[in-house]
Tab-separated table of C-alpha atoms in Angstrom:
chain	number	residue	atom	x	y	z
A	278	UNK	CA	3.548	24.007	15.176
A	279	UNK	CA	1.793	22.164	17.764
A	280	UNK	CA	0.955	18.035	16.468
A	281	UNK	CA	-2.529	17.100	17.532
A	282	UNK	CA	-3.332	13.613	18.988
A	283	UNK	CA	-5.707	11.902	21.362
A	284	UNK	CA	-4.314	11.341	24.738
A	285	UNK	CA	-5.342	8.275	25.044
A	286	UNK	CA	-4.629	6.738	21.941
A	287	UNK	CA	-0.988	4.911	22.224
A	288	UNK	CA	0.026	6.191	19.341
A	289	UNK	CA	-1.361	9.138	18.304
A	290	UNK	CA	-1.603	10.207	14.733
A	291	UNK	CA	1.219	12.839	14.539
A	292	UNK	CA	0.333	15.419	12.266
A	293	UNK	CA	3.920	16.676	12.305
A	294	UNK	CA	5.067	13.596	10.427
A	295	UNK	CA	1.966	13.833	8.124
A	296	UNK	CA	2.891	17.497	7.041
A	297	UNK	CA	4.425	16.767	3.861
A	298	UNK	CA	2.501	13.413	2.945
A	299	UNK	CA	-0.980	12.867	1.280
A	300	UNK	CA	-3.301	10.255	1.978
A	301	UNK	CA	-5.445	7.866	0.544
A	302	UNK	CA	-8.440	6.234	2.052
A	303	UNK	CA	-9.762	3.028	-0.259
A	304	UNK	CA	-12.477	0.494	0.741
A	305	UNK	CA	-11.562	-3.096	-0.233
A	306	UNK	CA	-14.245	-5.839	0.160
A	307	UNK	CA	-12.055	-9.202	1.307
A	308	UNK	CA	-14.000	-12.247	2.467
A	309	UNK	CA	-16.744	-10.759	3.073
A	310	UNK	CA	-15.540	-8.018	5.261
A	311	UNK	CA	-15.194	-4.190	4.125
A	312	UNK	CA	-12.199	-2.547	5.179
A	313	UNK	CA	-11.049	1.164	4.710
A	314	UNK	CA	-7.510	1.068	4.669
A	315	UNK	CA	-5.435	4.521	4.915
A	316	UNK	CA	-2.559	4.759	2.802
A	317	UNK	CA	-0.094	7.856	3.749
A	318	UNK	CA	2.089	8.510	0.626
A	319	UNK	CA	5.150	10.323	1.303
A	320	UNK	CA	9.197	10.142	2.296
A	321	UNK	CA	8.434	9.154	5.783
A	322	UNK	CA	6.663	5.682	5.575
A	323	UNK	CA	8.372	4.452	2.404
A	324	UNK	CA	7.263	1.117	1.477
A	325	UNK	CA	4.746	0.683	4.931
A	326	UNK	CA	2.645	3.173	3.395
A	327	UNK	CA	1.016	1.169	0.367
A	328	UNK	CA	-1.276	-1.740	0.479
A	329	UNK	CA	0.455	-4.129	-1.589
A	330	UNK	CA	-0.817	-6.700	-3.908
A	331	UNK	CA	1.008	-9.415	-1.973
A	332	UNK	CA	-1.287	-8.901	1.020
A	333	UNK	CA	-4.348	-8.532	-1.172
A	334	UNK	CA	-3.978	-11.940	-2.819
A	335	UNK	CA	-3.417	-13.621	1.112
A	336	UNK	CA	-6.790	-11.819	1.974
A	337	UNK	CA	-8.229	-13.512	-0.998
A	338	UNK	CA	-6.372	-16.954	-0.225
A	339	UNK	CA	-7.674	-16.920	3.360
A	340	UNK	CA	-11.039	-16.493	1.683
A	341	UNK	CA	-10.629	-18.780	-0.692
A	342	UNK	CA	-9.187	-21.733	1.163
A	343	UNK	CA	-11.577	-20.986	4.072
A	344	UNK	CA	-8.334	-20.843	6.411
A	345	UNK	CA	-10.104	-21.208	10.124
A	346	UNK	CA	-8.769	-17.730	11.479
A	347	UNK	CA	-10.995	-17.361	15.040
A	348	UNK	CA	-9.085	-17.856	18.167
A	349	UNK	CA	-6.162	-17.847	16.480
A	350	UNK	CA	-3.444	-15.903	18.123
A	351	UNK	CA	-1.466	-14.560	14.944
A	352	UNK	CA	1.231	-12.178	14.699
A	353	UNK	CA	2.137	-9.919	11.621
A	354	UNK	CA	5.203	-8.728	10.606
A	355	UNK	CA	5.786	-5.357	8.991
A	356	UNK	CA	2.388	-5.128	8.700
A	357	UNK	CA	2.247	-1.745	6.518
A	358	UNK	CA	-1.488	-0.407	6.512
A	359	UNK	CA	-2.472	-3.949	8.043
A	360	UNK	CA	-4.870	-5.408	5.937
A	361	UNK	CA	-4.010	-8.461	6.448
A	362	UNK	CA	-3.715	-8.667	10.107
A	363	UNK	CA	-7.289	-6.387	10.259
A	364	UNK	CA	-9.294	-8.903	8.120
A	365	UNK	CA	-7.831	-11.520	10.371
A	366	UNK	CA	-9.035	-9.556	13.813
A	367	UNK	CA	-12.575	-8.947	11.830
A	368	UNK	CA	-12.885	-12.634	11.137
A	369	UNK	CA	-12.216	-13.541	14.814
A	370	UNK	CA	-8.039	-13.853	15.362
A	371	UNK	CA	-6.356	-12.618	18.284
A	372	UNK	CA	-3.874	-10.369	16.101
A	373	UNK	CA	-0.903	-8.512	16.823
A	374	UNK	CA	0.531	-6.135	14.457
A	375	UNK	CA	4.327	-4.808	14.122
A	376	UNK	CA	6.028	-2.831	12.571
A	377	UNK	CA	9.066	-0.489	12.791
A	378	UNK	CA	7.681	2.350	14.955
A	379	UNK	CA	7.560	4.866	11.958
A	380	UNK	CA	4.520	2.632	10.932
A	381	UNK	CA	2.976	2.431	14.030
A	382	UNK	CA	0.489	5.850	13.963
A	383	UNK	CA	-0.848	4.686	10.340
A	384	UNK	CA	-1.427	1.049	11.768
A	385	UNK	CA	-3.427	2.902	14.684
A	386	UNK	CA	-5.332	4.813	12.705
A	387	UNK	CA	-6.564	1.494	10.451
A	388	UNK	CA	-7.319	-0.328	13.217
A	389	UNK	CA	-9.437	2.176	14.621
A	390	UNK	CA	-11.045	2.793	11.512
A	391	UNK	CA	-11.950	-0.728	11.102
A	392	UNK	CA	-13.359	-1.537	14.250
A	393	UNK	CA	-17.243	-3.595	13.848
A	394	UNK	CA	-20.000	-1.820	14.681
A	395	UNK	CA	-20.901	-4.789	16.738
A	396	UNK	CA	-17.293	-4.861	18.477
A	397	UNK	CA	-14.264	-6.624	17.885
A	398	UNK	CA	-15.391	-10.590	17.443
A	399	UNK	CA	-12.081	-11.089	20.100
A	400	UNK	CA	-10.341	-8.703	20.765
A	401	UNK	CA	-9.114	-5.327	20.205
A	402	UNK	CA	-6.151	-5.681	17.557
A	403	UNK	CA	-2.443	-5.436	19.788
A	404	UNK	CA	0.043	-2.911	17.924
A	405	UNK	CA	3.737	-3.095	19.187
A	406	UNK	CA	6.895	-2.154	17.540
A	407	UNK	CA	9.222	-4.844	15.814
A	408	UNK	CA	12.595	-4.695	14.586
A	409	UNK	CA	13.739	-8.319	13.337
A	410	UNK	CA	16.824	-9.933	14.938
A	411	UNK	CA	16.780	-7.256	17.625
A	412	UNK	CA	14.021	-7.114	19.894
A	413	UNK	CA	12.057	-10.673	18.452
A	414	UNK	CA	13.013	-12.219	22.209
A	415	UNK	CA	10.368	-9.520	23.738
A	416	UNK	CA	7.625	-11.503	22.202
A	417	UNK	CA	6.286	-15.576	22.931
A	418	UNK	CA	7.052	-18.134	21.136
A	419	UNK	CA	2.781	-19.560	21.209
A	420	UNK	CA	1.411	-18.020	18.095
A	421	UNK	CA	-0.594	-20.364	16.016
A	422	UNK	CA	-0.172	-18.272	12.954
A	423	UNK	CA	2.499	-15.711	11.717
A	424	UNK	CA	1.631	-13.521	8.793
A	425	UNK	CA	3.549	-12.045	6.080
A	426	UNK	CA	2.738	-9.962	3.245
A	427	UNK	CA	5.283	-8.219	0.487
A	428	UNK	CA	7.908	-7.983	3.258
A	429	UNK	CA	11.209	-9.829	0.916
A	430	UNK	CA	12.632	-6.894	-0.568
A	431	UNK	CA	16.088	-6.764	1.682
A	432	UNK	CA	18.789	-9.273	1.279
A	433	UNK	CA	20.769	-8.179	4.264
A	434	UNK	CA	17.361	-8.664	6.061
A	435	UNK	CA	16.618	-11.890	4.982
A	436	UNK	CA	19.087	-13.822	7.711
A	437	UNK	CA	17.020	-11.528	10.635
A	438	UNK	CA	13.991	-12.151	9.301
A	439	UNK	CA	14.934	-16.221	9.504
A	440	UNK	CA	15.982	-15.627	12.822
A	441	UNK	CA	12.944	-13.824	14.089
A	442	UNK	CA	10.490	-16.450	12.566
A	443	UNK	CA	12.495	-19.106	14.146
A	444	UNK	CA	11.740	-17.498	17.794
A	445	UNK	CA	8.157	-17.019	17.140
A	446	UNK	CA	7.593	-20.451	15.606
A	447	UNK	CA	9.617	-22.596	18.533
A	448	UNK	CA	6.053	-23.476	19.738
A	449	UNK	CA	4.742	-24.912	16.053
A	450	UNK	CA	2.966	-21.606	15.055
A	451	UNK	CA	2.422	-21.704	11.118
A	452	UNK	CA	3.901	-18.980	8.732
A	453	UNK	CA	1.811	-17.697	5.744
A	454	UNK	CA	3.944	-15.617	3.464
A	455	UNK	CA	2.865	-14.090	0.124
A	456	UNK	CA	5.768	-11.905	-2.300
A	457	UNK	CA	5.908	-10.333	-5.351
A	458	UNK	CA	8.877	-12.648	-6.869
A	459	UNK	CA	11.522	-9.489	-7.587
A	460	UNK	CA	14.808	-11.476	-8.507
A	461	UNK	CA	15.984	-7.989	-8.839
A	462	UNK	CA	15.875	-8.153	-4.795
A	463	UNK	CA	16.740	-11.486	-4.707
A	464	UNK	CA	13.285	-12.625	-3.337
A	465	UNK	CA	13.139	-16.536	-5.141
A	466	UNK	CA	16.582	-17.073	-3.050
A	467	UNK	CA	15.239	-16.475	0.002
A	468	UNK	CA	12.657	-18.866	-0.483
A	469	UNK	CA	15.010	-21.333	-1.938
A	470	UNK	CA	18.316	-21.261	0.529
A	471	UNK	CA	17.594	-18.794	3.193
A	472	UNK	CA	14.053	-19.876	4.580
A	473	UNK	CA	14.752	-23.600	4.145
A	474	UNK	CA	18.172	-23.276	6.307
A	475	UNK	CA	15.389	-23.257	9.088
A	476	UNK	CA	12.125	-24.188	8.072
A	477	UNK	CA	10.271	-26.970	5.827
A	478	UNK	CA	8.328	-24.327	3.190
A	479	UNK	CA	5.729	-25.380	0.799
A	480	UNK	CA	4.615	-23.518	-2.450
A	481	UNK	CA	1.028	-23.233	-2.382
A	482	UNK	CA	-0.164	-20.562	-5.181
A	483	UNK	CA	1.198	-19.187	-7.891
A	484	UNK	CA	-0.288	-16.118	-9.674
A	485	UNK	CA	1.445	-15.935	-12.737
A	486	UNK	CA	0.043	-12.746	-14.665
A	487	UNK	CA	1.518	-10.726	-11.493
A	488	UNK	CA	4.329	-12.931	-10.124
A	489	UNK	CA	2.914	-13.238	-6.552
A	490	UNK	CA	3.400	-16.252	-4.980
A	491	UNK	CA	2.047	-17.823	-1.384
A	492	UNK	CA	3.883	-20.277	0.271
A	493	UNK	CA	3.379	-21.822	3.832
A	494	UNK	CA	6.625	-22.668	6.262
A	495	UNK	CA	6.845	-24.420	9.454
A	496	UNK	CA	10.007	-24.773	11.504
A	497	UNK	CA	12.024	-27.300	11.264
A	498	UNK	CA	11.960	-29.558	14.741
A	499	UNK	CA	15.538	-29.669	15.542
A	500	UNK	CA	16.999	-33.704	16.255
């Protein structure tokens, strides 16, 4: 079987790896913008392959809070379908999405699917391949933001995670995260003793009814 793709698409939408997956295409409506986000269901993708409540309520918290997102060069990590990181290009950030490379095709496909009919506002969304506490030192250290959505799920990730934020905040960037609160996978702890080994974090919504909460961390300047 021969696996289409576009030449000049970086990373071409494999149907090989699609072959025993279905899809989903919904249209969410998130400060103002409408997205249509491609969700490929299946043993390959895992957990990228959703769009998460987590990342829904920052969309809405962006919104809501009128966070100033143009110009800002923001960075995403495991960005899934990348909703997040999209409405953040559409509303005028200088985005770059990662992922482990599994992801990469559906994060391709979303962003091209999502491009304005008027153009990107900056630019054309970066997508590049992320494995924390590995390869973090291949990226700068100058983001103003760093996003992350639904992404505490791992306990033996949690210390590389730390480790990758630390690199890509050294320069005073700001970290949005937003969980589902799953004590189950020890999620509360890592806001509670892992992220604060490095950073000062700050609690600031709660949504009760489906145990999501957003917090905001910034690293901790070193004396």
């Amino acid at each position: 079987m021969i696996c289409a793709g576009d030449e000049d698409d970086p990373f071409p939408v494999d149907d090989c790896l699609f072959a025993d997956t279905f899809s989903q295409e919904t249209v969410y409506t998130l400060a103002g913008q409408e997205l249509k986000i491609r969700q490929v269901f299946g043993a390959n993708l895992g957990v990228a392959a959703p769009v998460w409540d987590a990342a829904l309520h920052l969309c809405r918290y962006f919104e809501e809070q009128c966070v100033e997102l143009r110009g800002k060069r923001t960075i995403e990590l495991g960005a899934g379908t990348g909703v997040v990181g999209i409405l953040a290009a559409r509303l005028g950030a200088v985005v770059t999405l990662t992922d482990l490379p599994l992801a990469l095709p559906q994060l391709q496909a979303n962003v091209s699917a999502n491009r304005p009919s008027g153009g990107w506002p900056s630019t054309l969304p970066t997508i590049l391949p992320l494995s924390w506490g590995e390869d973090h030192l291949n990226f700068p250290s100058d983001w103003d933001l760093v996003l992350c959505a639904d992404i505490i799920y791992l306990p033996e990730t949690y210390p590389l995670l730390v480790e990758t934020l630390a690199h890509l905040c050294m320069k005073g960037a700001v970290v949005y995260l937003s969980s589902k609160m799953r004590k189950e996978h020890k999620t509360p702890g890592f806001y509670e003793e892992c992220l604060p080994t490095r950073f000062n974090v700050e609690l600031l919504h709660r949504d009760d009814s489906q145990n999501i909460n957003i917090y905001r961390a910034s690293l901790r300047k070193e004396r």
